[in-house]
Tab-separated table of C-alpha atoms in Angstrom:
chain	number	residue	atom	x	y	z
A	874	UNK	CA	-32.552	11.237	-1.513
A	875	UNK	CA	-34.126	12.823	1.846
A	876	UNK	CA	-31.181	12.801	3.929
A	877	UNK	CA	-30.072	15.830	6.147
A	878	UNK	CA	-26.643	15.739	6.954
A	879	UNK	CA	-25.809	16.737	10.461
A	880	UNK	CA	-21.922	17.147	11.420
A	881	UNK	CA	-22.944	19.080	14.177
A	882	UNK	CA	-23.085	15.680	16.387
A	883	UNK	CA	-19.375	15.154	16.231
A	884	UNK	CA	-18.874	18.648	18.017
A	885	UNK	CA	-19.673	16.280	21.263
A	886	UNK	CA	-17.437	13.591	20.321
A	887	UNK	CA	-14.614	16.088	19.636
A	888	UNK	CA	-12.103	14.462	22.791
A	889	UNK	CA	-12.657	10.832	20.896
A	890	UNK	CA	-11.470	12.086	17.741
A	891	UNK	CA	-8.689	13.781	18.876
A	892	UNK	CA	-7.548	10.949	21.109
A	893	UNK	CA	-8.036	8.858	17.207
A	894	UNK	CA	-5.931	11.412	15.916
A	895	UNK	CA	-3.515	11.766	18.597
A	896	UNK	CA	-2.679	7.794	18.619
A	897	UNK	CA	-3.232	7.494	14.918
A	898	UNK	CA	0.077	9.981	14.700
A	899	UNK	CA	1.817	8.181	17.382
A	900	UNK	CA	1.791	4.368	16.439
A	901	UNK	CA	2.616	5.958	12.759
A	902	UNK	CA	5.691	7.914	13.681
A	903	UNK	CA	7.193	5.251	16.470
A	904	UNK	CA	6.699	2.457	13.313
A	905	UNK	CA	8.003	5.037	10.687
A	906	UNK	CA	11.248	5.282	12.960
A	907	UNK	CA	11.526	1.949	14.126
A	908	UNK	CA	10.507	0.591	11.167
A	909	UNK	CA	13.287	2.874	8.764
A	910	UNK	CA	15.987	2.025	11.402
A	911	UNK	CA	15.185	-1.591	10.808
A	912	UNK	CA	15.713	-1.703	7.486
A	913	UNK	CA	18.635	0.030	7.385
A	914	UNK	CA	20.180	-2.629	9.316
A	915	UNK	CA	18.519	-4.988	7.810
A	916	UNK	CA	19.704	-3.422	4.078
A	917	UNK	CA	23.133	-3.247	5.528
A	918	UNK	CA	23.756	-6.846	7.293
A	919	UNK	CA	22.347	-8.197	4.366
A	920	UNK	CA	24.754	-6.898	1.683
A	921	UNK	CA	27.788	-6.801	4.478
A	922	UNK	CA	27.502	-10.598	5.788
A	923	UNK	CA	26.005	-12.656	2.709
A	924	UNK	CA	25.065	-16.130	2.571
A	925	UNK	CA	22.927	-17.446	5.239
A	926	UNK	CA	21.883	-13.681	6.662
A	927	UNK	CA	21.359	-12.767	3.358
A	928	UNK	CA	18.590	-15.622	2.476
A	929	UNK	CA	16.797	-14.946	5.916
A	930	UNK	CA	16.787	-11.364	5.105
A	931	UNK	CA	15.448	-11.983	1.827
A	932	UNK	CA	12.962	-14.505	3.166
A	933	UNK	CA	11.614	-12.030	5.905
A	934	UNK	CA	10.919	-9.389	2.987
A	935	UNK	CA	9.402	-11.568	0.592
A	936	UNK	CA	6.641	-13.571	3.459
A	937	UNK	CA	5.937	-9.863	4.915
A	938	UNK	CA	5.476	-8.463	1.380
A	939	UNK	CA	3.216	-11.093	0.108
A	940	UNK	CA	0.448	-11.370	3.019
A	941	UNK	CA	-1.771	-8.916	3.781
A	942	UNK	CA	-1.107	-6.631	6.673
A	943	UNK	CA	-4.188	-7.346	8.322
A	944	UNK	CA	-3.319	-10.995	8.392
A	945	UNK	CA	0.016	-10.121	10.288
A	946	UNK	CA	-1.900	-7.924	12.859
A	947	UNK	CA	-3.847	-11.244	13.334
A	948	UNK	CA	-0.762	-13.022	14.093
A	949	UNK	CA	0.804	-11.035	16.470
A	950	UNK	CA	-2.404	-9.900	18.236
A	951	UNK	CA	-4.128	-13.547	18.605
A	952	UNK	CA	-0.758	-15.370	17.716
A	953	UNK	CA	1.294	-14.320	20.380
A	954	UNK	CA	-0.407	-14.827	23.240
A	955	UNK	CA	-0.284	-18.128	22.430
A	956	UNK	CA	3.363	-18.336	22.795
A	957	UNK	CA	3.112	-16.866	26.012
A	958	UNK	CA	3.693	-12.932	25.000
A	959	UNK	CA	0.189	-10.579	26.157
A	960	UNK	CA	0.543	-7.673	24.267
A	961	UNK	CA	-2.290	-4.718	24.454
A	962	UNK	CA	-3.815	-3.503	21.357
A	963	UNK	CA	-1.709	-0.708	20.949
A	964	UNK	CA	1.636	-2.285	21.620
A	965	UNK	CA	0.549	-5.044	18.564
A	966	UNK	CA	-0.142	-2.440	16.099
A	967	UNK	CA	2.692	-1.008	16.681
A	968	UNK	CA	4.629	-4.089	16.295
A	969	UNK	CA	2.935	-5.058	13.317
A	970	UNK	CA	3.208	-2.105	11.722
A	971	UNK	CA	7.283	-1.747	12.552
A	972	UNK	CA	7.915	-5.540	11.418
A	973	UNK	CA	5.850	-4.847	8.023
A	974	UNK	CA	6.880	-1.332	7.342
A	975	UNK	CA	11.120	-2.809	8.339
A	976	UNK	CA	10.499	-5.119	5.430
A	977	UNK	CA	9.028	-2.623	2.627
A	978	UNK	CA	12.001	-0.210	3.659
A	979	UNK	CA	14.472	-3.123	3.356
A	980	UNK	CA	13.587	-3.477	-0.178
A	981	UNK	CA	13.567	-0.208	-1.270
A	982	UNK	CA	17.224	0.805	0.486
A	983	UNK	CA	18.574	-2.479	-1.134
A	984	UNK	CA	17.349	-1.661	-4.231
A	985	UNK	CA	19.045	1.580	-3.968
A	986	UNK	CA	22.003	0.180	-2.857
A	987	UNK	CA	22.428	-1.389	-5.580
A	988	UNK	CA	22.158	1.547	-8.109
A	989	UNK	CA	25.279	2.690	-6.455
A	990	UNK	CA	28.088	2.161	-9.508
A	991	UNK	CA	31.175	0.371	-9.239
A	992	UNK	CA	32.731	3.039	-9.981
A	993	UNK	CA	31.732	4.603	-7.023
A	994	UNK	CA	32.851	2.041	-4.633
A	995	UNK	CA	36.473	1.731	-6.313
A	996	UNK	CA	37.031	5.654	-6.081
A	997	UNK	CA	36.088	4.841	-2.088
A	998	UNK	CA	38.955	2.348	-2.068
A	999	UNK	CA	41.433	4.509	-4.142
A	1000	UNK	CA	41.033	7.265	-1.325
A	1001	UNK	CA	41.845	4.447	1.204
A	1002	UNK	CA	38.550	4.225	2.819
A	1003	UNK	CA	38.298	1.564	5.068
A	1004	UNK	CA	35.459	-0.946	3.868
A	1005	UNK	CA	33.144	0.197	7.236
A	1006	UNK	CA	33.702	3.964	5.721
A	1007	UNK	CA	32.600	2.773	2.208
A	1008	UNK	CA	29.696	1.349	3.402
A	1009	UNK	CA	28.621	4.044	5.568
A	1010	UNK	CA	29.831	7.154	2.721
A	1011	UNK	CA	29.662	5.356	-0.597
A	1012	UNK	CA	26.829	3.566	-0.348
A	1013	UNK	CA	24.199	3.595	2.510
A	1014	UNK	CA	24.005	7.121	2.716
A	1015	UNK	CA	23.885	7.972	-1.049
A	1016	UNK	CA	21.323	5.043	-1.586
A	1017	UNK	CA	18.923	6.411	0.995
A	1018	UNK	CA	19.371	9.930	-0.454
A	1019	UNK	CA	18.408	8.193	-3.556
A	1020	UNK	CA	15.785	6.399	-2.141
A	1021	UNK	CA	14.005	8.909	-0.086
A	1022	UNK	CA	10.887	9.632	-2.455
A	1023	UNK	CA	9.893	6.201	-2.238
A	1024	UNK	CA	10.302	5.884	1.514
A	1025	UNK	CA	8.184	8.223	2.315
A	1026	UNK	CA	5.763	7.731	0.105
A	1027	UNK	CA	6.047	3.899	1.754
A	1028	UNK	CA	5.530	5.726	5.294
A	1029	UNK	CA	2.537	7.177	4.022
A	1030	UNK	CA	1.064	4.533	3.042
A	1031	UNK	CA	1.597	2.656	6.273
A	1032	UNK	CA	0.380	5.846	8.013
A	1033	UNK	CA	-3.095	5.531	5.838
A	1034	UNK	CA	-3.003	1.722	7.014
A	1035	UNK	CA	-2.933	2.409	10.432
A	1036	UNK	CA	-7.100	2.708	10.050
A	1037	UNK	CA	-6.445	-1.151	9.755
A	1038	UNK	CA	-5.409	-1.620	13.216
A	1039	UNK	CA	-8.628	-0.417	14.073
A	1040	UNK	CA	-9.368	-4.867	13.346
A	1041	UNK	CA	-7.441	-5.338	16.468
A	1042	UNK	CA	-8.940	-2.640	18.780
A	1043	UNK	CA	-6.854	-0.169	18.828
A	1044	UNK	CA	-8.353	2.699	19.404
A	1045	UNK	CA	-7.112	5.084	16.499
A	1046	UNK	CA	-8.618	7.397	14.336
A	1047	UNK	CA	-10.442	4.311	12.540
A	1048	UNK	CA	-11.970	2.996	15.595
A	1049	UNK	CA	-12.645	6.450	16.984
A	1050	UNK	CA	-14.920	7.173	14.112
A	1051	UNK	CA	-16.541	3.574	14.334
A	1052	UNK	CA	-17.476	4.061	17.978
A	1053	UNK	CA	-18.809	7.776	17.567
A	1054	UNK	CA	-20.941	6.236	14.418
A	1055	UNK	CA	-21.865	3.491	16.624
A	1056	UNK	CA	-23.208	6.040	19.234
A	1057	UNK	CA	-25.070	8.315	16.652
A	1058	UNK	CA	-25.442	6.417	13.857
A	1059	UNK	CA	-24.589	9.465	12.056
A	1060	UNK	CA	-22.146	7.135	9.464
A	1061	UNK	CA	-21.952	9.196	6.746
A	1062	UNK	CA	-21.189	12.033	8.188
A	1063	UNK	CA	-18.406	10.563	10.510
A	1064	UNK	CA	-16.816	8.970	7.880
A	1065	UNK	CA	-16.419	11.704	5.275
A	1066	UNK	CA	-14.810	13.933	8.602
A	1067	UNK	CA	-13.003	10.940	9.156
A	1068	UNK	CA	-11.668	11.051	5.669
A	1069	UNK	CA	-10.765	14.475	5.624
A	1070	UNK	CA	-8.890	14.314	8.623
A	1071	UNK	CA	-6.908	11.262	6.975
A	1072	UNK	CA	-6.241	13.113	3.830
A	1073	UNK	CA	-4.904	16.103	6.238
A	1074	UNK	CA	-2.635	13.853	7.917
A	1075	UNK	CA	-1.529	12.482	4.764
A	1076	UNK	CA	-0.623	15.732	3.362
A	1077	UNK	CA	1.089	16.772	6.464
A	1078	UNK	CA	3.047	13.904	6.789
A	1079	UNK	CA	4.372	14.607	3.594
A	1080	UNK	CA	5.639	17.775	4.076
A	1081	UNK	CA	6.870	17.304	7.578
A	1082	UNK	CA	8.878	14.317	5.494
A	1083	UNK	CA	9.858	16.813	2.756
A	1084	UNK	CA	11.059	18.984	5.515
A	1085	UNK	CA	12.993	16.724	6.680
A	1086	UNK	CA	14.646	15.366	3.212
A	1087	UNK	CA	15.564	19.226	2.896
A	1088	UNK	CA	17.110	18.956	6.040
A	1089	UNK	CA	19.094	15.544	4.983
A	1090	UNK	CA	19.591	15.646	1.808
A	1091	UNK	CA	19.209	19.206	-0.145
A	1092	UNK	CA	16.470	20.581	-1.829
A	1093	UNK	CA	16.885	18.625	-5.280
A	1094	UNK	CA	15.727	15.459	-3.445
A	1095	UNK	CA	12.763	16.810	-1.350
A	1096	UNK	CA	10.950	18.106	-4.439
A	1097	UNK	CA	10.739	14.817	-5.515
A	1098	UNK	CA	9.500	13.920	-2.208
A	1099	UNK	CA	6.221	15.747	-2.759
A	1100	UNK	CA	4.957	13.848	-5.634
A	1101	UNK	CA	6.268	10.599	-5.315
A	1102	UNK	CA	4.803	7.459	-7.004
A	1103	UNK	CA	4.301	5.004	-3.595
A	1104	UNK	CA	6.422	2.204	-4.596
A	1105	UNK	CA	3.675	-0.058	-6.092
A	1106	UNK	CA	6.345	-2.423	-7.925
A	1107	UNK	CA	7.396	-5.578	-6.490
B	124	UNK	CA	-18.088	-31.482	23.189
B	125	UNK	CA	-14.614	-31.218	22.624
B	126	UNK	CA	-12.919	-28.425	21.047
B	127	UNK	CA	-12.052	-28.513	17.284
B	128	UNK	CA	-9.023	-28.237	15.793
B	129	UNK	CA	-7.522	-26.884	12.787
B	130	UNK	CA	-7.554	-29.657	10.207
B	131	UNK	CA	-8.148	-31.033	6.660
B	132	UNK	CA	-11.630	-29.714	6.886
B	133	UNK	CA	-10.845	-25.957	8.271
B	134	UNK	CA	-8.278	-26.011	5.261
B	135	UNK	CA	-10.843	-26.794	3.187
B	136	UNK	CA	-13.092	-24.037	4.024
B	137	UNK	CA	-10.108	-21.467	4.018
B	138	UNK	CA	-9.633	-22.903	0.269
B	139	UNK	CA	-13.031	-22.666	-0.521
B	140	UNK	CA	-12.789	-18.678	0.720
B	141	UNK	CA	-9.736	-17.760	-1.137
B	142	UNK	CA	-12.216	-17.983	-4.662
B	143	UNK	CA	-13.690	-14.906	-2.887
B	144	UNK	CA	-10.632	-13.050	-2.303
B	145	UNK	CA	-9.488	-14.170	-5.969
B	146	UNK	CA	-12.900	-13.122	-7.805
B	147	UNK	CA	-12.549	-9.334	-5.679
B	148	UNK	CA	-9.473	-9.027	-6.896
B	149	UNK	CA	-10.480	-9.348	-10.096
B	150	UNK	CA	-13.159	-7.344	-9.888
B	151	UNK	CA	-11.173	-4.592	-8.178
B	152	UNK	CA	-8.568	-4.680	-11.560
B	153	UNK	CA	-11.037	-4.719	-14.033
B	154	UNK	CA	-12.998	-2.015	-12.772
B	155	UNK	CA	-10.119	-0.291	-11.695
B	156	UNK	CA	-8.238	-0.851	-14.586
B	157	UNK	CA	-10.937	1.042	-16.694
B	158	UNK	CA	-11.530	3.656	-14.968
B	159	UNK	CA	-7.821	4.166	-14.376
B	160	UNK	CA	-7.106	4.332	-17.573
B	161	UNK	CA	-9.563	7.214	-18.236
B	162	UNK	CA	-8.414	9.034	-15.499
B	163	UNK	CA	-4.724	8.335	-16.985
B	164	UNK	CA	-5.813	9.334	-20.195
B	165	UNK	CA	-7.612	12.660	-18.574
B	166	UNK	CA	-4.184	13.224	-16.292
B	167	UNK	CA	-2.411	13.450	-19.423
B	168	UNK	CA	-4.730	15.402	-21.811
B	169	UNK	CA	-4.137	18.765	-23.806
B	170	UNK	CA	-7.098	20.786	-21.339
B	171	UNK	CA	-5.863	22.400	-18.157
B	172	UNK	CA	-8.784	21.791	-16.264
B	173	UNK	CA	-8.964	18.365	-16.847
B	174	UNK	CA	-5.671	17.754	-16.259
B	175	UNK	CA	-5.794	19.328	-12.385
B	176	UNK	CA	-9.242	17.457	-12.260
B	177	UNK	CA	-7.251	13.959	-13.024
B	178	UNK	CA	-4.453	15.220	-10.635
B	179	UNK	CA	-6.708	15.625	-7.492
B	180	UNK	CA	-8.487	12.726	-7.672
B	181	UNK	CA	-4.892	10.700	-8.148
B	182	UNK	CA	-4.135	12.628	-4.797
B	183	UNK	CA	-7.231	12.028	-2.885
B	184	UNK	CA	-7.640	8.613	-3.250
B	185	UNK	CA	-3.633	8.102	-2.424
B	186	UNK	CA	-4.239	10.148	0.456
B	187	UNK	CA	-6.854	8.582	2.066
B	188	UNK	CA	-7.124	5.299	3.445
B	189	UNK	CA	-8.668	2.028	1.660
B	190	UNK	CA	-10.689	1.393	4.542
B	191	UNK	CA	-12.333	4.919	4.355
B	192	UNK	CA	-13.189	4.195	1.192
B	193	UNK	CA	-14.857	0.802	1.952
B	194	UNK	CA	-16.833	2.390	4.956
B	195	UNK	CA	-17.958	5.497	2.780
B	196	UNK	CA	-19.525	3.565	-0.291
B	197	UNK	CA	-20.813	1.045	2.032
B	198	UNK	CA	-22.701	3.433	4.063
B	199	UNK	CA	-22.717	6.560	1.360
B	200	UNK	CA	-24.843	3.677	-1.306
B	201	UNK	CA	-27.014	2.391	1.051
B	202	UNK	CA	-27.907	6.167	2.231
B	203	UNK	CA	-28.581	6.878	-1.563
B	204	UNK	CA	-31.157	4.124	-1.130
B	205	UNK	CA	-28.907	1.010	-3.022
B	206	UNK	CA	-29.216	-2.048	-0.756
B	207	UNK	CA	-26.474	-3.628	-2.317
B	208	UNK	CA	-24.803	-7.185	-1.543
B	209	UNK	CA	-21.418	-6.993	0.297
B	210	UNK	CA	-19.538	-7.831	-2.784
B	211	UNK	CA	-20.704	-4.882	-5.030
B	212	UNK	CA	-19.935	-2.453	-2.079
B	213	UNK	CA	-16.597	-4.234	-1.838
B	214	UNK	CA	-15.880	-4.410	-5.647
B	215	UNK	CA	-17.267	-0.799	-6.126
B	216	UNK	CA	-14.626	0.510	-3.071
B	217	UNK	CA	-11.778	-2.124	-4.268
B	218	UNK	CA	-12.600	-0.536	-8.096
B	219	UNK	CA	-12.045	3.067	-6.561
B	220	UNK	CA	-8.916	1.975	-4.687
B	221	UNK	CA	-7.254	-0.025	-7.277
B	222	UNK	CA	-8.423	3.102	-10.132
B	223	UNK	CA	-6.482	5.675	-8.632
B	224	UNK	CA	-3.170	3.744	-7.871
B	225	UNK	CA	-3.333	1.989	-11.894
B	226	UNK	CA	-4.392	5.912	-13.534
B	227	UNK	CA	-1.026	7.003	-11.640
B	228	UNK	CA	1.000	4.228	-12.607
B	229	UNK	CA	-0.312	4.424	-16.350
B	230	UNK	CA	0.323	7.797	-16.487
B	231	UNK	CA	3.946	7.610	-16.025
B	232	UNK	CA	3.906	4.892	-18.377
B	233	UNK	CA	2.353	7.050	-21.412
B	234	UNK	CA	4.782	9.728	-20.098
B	235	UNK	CA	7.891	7.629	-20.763
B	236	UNK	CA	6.969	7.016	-24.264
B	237	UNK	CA	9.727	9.674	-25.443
B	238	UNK	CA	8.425	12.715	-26.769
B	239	UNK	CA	9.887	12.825	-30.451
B	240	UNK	CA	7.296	9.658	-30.962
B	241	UNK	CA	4.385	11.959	-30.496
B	242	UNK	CA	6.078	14.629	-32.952
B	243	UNK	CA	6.549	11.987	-35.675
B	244	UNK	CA	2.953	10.845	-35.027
B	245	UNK	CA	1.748	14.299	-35.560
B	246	UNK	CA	4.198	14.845	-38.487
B	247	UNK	CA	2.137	12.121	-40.365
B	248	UNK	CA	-1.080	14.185	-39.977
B	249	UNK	CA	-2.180	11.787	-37.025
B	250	UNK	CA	-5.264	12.812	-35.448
B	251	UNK	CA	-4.660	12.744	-31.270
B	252	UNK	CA	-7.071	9.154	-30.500
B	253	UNK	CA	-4.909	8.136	-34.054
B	254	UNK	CA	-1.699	8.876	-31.901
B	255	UNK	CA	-3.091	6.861	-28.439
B	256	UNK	CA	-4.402	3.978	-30.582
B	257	UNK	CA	-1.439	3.281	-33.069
B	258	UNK	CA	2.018	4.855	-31.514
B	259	UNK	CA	1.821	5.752	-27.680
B	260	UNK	CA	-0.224	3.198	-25.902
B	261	UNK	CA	1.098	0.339	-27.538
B	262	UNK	CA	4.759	1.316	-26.373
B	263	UNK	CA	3.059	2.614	-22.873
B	264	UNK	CA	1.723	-0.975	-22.700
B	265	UNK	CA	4.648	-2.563	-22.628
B	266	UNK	CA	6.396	-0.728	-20.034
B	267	UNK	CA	3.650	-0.866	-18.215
B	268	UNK	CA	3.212	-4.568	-17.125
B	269	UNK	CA	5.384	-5.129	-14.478
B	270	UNK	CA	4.471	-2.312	-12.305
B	271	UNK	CA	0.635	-3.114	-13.300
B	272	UNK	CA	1.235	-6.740	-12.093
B	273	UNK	CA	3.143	-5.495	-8.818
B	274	UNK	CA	0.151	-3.522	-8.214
B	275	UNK	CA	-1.754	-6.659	-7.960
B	276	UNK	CA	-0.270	-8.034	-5.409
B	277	UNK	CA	-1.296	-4.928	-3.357
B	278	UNK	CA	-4.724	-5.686	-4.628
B	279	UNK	CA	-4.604	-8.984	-3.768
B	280	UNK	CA	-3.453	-8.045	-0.524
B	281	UNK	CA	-6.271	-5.163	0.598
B	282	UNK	CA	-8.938	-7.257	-0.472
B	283	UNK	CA	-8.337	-8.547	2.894
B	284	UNK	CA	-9.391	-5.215	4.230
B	285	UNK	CA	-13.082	-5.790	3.003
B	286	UNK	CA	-13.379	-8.331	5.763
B	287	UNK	CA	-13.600	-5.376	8.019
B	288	UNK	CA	-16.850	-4.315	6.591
B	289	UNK	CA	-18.419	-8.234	7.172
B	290	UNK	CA	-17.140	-9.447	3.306
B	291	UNK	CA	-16.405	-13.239	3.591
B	292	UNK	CA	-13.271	-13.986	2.001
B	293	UNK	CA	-10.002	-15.111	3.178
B	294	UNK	CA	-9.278	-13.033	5.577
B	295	UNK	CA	-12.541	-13.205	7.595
B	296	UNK	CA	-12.826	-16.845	7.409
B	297	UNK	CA	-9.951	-17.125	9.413
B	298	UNK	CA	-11.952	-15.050	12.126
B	299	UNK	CA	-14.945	-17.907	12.509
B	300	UNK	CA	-12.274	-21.032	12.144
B	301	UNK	CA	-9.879	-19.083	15.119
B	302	UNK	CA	-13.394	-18.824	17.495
B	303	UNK	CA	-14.095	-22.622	17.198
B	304	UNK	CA	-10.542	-23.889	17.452
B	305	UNK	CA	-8.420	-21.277	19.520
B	306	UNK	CA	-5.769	-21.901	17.439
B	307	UNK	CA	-5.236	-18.359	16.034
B	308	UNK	CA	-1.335	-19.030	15.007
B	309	UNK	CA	-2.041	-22.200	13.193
B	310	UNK	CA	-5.120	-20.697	11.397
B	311	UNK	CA	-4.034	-17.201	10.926
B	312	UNK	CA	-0.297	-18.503	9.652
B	313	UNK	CA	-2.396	-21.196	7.118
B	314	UNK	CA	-4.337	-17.786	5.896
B	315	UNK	CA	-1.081	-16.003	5.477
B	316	UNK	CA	0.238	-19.068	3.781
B	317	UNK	CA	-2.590	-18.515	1.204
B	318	UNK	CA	-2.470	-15.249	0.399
B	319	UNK	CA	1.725	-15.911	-0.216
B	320	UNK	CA	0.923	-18.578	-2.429
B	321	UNK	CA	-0.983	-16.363	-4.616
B	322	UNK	CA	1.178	-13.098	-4.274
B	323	UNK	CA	4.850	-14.548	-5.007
B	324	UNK	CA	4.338	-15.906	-8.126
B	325	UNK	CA	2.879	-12.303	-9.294
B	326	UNK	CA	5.699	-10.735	-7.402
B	327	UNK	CA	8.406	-12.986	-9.467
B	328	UNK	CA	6.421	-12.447	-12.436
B	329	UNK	CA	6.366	-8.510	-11.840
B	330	UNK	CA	10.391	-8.976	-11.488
B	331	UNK	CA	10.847	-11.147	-14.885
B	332	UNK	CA	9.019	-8.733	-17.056
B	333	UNK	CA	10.662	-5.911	-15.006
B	334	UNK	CA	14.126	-7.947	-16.104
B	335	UNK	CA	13.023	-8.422	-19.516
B	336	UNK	CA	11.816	-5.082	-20.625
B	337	UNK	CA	15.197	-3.866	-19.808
B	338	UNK	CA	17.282	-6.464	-20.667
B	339	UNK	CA	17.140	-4.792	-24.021
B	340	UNK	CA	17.780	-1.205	-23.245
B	341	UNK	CA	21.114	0.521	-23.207
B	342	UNK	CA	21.957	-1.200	-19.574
């Protein structure tokens, strides 16, 4: 092999790669929040309301879970148009990424919901808890603490597929590094930067989200946090 | 000329893609499957240094994303002078993918199996491939399928990624089909459509034997 690797190209294409970076971080954080406050509700009005809710909720997490993300970007970025909604680049990642990442974090609060005992929900109603306080004290709030490994680990992931938005045209980290390698054709060396920069953000997501389970939920919880299995199962 | 649109035929050709996506898949779990299992075997072994070894490749290839992968073996092979056909550069980065997700699952799985089972192994004068081959793997095995099948559905699913990098399977036939008939919600929901059809019966599947292996357990 009589290749000479040369980062020192990138040094000029510095401002694109931190403009990757910068809206790489952004789309992920907006859909983490969004996405997390979405299925919260969507955990809650599920198990609160039954029947009819319940089956839509159900059916929303079970289409979204079995097709690819990169098939719903499709959707909403070609798709909607159609229907008479424009949306940029950016604003359909983002949407994509909130409406699959609501879904994943649907699942896994529901599934902690219902590790909650019985028990648990009876001693609620012997201290005369309304059933609004149960929900909120008895179960939402220990299920998420319960839950929190796996939703992060679930927000990493969907930061790490944020590179697929790069499909669409947003211009993320992803892209970024496909346009600089399209300028210099420097490829390898873009994309093991590119890489590194990933795995960075990946690691620094977690702790920021470890942080933040400290903050919530005690240190017992936020350990776990750091070394998570991403909720593979279906 | 008048404009297509999306019928019998497109569906046809969407079909005819989805063996792609399937065969990828396939690829992707075999390959990734054994070298998973090595590096499961390595995450869990007696020597230090091969543990942490194991360890970091579990966390690099979690912590980066698929796509990365996909761009650096397509580019990183052909740079080591391997022009290779689209669907060994996808099945090498899908193997890759899938290897470090499967070694992390399997290791938990051989670190369920409870400890006293390795003590009474070695009690019988077991050598340590005696104990993998006869007491732990076979009870790691079974705990093991349903998140193994779950796991295909995700690999079923990021095979769609490879379209990125010009691979022709379900995903990216969508693309060509969308261009002629500017119908992208018809065509992209019919590709959607597809890739459900094959993920929910491995997701229900994943549940049952998920159901099953505990349904005799002290629950």
């Amino acid at each position: 092999m009589s290749y000479t690797f040369q980062f020192g190209v990138l040094a000029q294409y510095q401002d694109q790669i931190l403009s990757g970076i910068w809206l790489t971080i952004k789309i992920s954080v907006l859909s983490i929040i969004l996405g997390c406050a979405a299925g919260i509700v969507l955990a809650s009005v599920r198990s609160i309301w039954g029947g009819a809710v319940r089956l839509l909720v159900d059916a929303y997490v079970e289409i979204i879970r079995n097709t690819p993300f990169l098939v719903q970007l499709f959707i909403v970025y070609f798709g909607l148009p159609g229907l008479g909604l424009r949306v940029g680049a950016d604003t359909a990642a983002l949407i994509g990424m909130t409406i699959n990442l609501a879904a994943y974090s649907t699942e896994i609060i529901r599934a902690g919901t219902e590790a909650i005992h019985k028990s648990q929900i009876e001693a609620g109603e012997a201290l005369g808890f309304t059933r609004f306080q149960i929900y909120r004290h008895v179960i939402i709030v220990p299920a998420i603490a319960k839950v929190y490994p796996a939703l992060c680990s679930q927000f990493v992931l969907m930061m790490l597929a944020s590179s697929i938005c790069s499909a669409i045209s947003t211009q993320e980290l992803a892209a970024s590094a496909a346009f600089i390698e399209s300028q210099t054709y420097r490829s390898f060396e873009i994309y093991i930067a590119v890489t590194l920069i990933y795995l960075a953000l990946a690691l620094a997501l977690r702790a920021v989200l470890a942080l933040i389970g400290i903050w919530l939920f005690g240190r017992r919880i936020a350990r776990k946090t750091m070394t998570a299995l991403p909720e593979v199962q279906a | 000329m008048t404009l297509k649109t999306f019928g019998l035929d497109q569906f046809g050709f969407l079909l005819y893609s989805l063996q792609w996506t399937i065969l990828l898949t396939v690829i992707a779990l075999i390959g990734g499957g054994l070298l998973g299992f090595a590096v499961a075997l390595a995450r869990t072994s007696q020597l230090k240094p091969v543990r942490i070894a194991a360890a970091s490749y579990i966390q690099i290839i979690q912590g980066i994303p698929v796509l990365m992968i996909l761009f650096l073996s397509y580019y990183g092979l052909s740079l080591a002078g391997f022009e290779l056909p689209p669907l060994i550069a996808a099945g090498a980065s899908m193997t890759i993918y899938a290897s470090g997700y499967l070694a992390e699952i399997w290791q938990g799985c051989i670190q369920a199996v409870p400890k006293q089972q390795w003590e009474a192994s070695e009690s019988l004068a077991m050598t340590r491939l005696q104990q993998y081959r006869y007491v732990v793997l076979p009870q790691a095995m079974r705990i093991s399928l349903p998140p193994t099948v779950g796991f295909a559905v995700q690999v079923v699913k990021n095979t769609s990624i490879t379209s990125i990098i010009g691979f022709v399977e379900l995903a990216r036939a969508g693309q060509p089909i969308n261009n002629a008939t500017f119908q992208p919600f018809r065509v992209f929901l019919a590709v959607a459509a597809l890739y459900f059809v094959v993920c929910y019966p491995l997701s229900q599947l994943s549940r049952l034997l998920e159901r099953r292996l505990h349904a005799g357990s002290n629950r």
